[in-house]
Amino acid sequence: KTLTIEVALQIRPTMCFIGEEIRRKRRLLDDIIEEICDTIVVRNCEHDLHAGVIMIADDFFEQMIEMTELRQQMHRLRSDRIADLSSEEAALTMLPEHLVGFYASLPKTHQHALVFRTGLDDLPLLL
């Protein structure tokens, strides 16, 4: 977090997303994407700016509310329905509706890790 803030102060990016702030404000990925898109449009239309920098801290995805909920849900599925959790596709059918799109948007390697690998915190591994 400190390094991201120090770098941001030096380069002055258009936008900067810090994991702790994302978690504290309970920001959703769709809301963040919408904010980025709105910023791009405003900079282009109102200020004729065609480039900018967006900084994303290394713990951005880990701190997102969807990722936290997804890891907790996968942990529950591993505990309660381990026999049914045979593949990434099977996990997709067992997730609550509000997490399905988020899980499906993850790269296959991340889906696999969430289903089959465990981190040091005993939760599904986040690559």
Short mmCIF file of C-alpha atoms in Angstrom, two decimals:
data_model
loop_
_atom_site.label_atom_id
_atom_site.label_comp_id
_atom_site.label_asym_id
_atom_site.label_seq_id
_atom_site.Cartn_x
_atom_site.Cartn_y
_atom_site.Cartn_z
CA LYS A 1 0.00 0.00 0.00
CA THR A 2 2.71 2.47 0.99
CA LEU A 3 4.72 1.82 -2.16
CA THR A 4 1.65 2.33 -4.37
CA ILE A 5 0.91 5.65 -2.67
CA GLU A 6 4.51 6.81 -2.96
CA VAL A 7 4.64 5.95 -6.66
CA ALA A 8 1.28 7.62 -7.24
CA LEU A 9 2.53 10.80 -5.58
CA GLN A 10 5.55 10.79 -7.88
CA ILE A 11 3.85 10.06 -11.22
CA ARG A 12 0.41 11.57 -10.50
CA PRO A 13 -1.75 9.02 -12.33
CA THR A 14 -5.19 9.86 -13.64
CA MET A 15 -6.64 7.28 -11.25
CA CYS A 16 -5.21 5.09 -8.51
CA PHE A 17 -6.90 2.09 -6.91
CA ILE A 18 -5.55 0.86 -3.58
CA GLY A 19 -6.76 -2.46 -2.21
CA GLU A 20 -7.47 -1.20 1.30
CA GLU A 21 -9.62 1.62 -0.09
CA ILE A 22 -11.47 -0.80 -2.39
CA ARG A 23 -12.29 -3.01 0.59
CA ARG A 24 -13.24 -0.13 2.91
CA LYS A 25 -15.63 1.38 0.34
CA ARG A 26 -16.91 -2.09 -0.65
CA ARG A 27 -16.36 -1.26 -4.33
CA LEU A 28 -17.60 -3.74 -6.93
CA LEU A 29 -15.66 -4.49 -10.10
CA ASP A 30 -18.50 -3.24 -12.33
CA ASP A 31 -18.56 0.09 -10.45
CA ILE A 32 -14.81 0.49 -10.83
CA ILE A 33 -14.98 -0.27 -14.55
CA GLU A 34 -17.80 2.24 -14.95
CA GLU A 35 -15.78 4.90 -13.11
CA ILE A 36 -12.78 4.27 -15.35
CA CYS A 37 -14.91 4.47 -18.50
CA ASP A 38 -16.61 7.68 -17.34
CA THR A 39 -13.22 9.23 -16.60
CA ILE A 40 -11.93 8.32 -20.05
CA VAL A 41 -14.97 9.88 -21.73
CA VAL A 42 -14.80 13.09 -19.68
CA ARG A 43 -11.06 13.49 -20.27
CA ASN A 44 -11.54 12.97 -23.99
CA CYS A 45 -14.69 15.05 -24.55
CA GLU A 46 -14.16 17.91 -22.13
CA HIS A 47 -10.37 18.20 -22.01
CA ASP A 48 -9.27 16.66 -25.34
CA LEU A 49 -6.95 14.29 -23.48
CA HIS A 50 -6.35 10.99 -25.21
CA ALA A 51 -4.10 9.21 -22.72
CA GLY A 52 -3.80 8.68 -19.00
CA VAL A 53 -2.41 6.36 -16.35
CA ILE A 54 -4.40 4.12 -14.04
CA MET A 55 -2.49 2.60 -11.14
CA ILE A 56 -3.78 -0.56 -9.54
CA ALA A 57 -2.20 -1.82 -6.32
CA ASP A 58 -0.97 -5.40 -6.24
CA ASP A 59 -3.68 -6.36 -3.73
CA PHE A 60 -6.51 -4.86 -5.81
CA PHE A 61 -8.30 -8.12 -6.71
CA GLU A 62 -7.57 -9.75 -3.37
CA GLN A 63 -9.32 -6.89 -1.54
CA MET A 64 -12.40 -6.71 -3.78
CA ILE A 65 -15.64 -7.63 -2.06
CA GLU A 66 -16.52 -10.09 -4.85
CA MET A 67 -13.21 -11.91 -4.44
CA THR A 68 -13.56 -12.07 -0.67
CA GLU A 69 -17.07 -13.48 -1.00
CA LEU A 70 -15.99 -15.88 -3.75
CA ARG A 71 -13.13 -17.29 -1.67
CA GLN A 72 -15.44 -17.72 1.34
CA GLN A 73 -18.09 -19.41 -0.78
CA MET A 74 -15.53 -21.77 -2.35
CA HIS A 75 -14.29 -22.61 1.15
CA ARG A 76 -17.87 -23.48 2.17
CA LEU A 77 -18.36 -25.61 -0.95
CA ARG A 78 -15.12 -27.47 -0.23
CA SER A 79 -16.32 -28.17 3.31
CA ASP A 80 -19.97 -28.98 2.61
CA ARG A 81 -20.07 -30.35 -0.94
CA ILE A 82 -16.58 -31.60 -1.72
CA ALA A 83 -17.89 -34.65 -3.64
CA ASP A 84 -19.85 -32.37 -6.00
CA LEU A 85 -16.93 -29.97 -6.52
CA SER A 86 -15.20 -31.98 -9.23
CA SER A 87 -14.36 -29.24 -11.73
CA GLU A 88 -14.32 -25.51 -12.37
CA GLU A 89 -17.58 -25.92 -14.31
CA ALA A 90 -19.20 -27.75 -11.39
CA ALA A 91 -18.21 -24.89 -9.10
CA LEU A 92 -19.90 -22.45 -11.46
CA THR A 93 -23.23 -24.26 -11.06
CA MET A 94 -23.00 -24.22 -7.25
CA LEU A 95 -22.18 -20.55 -6.72
CA PRO A 96 -24.75 -17.97 -5.69
CA GLU A 97 -26.08 -16.03 -8.68
CA HIS A 98 -24.37 -12.76 -7.73
CA LEU A 99 -20.93 -14.46 -7.92
CA VAL A 100 -21.41 -16.48 -11.13
CA GLY A 101 -20.49 -13.68 -13.54
CA PHE A 102 -17.46 -12.63 -11.51
CA TYR A 103 -16.18 -16.22 -11.29
CA ALA A 104 -16.82 -16.82 -14.99
CA SER A 105 -14.84 -13.69 -15.89
CA LEU A 106 -11.70 -14.99 -14.15
CA PRO A 107 -8.97 -16.69 -16.20
CA LYS A 108 -9.19 -20.50 -16.15
CA THR A 109 -5.98 -20.74 -14.10
CA HIS A 110 -7.55 -18.62 -11.36
CA GLN A 111 -10.79 -20.63 -11.45
CA HIS A 112 -8.76 -23.83 -11.09
CA ALA A 113 -6.78 -22.46 -8.15
CA LEU A 114 -9.94 -21.31 -6.36
CA VAL A 115 -11.50 -24.76 -6.73
CA PHE A 116 -8.53 -27.04 -6.10
CA ARG A 117 -5.73 -25.17 -4.30
CA THR A 118 -5.51 -23.81 -0.75
CA GLY A 119 -3.54 -20.81 0.48
CA LEU A 120 -1.69 -20.39 3.77
CA ASP A 121 -4.83 -18.83 5.27
CA ASP A 122 -6.69 -22.14 4.63
CA LEU A 123 -8.90 -20.38 2.06
CA PRO A 124 -8.98 -21.16 -1.65
CA LEU A 125 -5.82 -19.89 -3.30
CA LEU A 126 -5.88 -16.62 -5.14
CA LEU A 127 -3.23 -16.46 -7.86
#
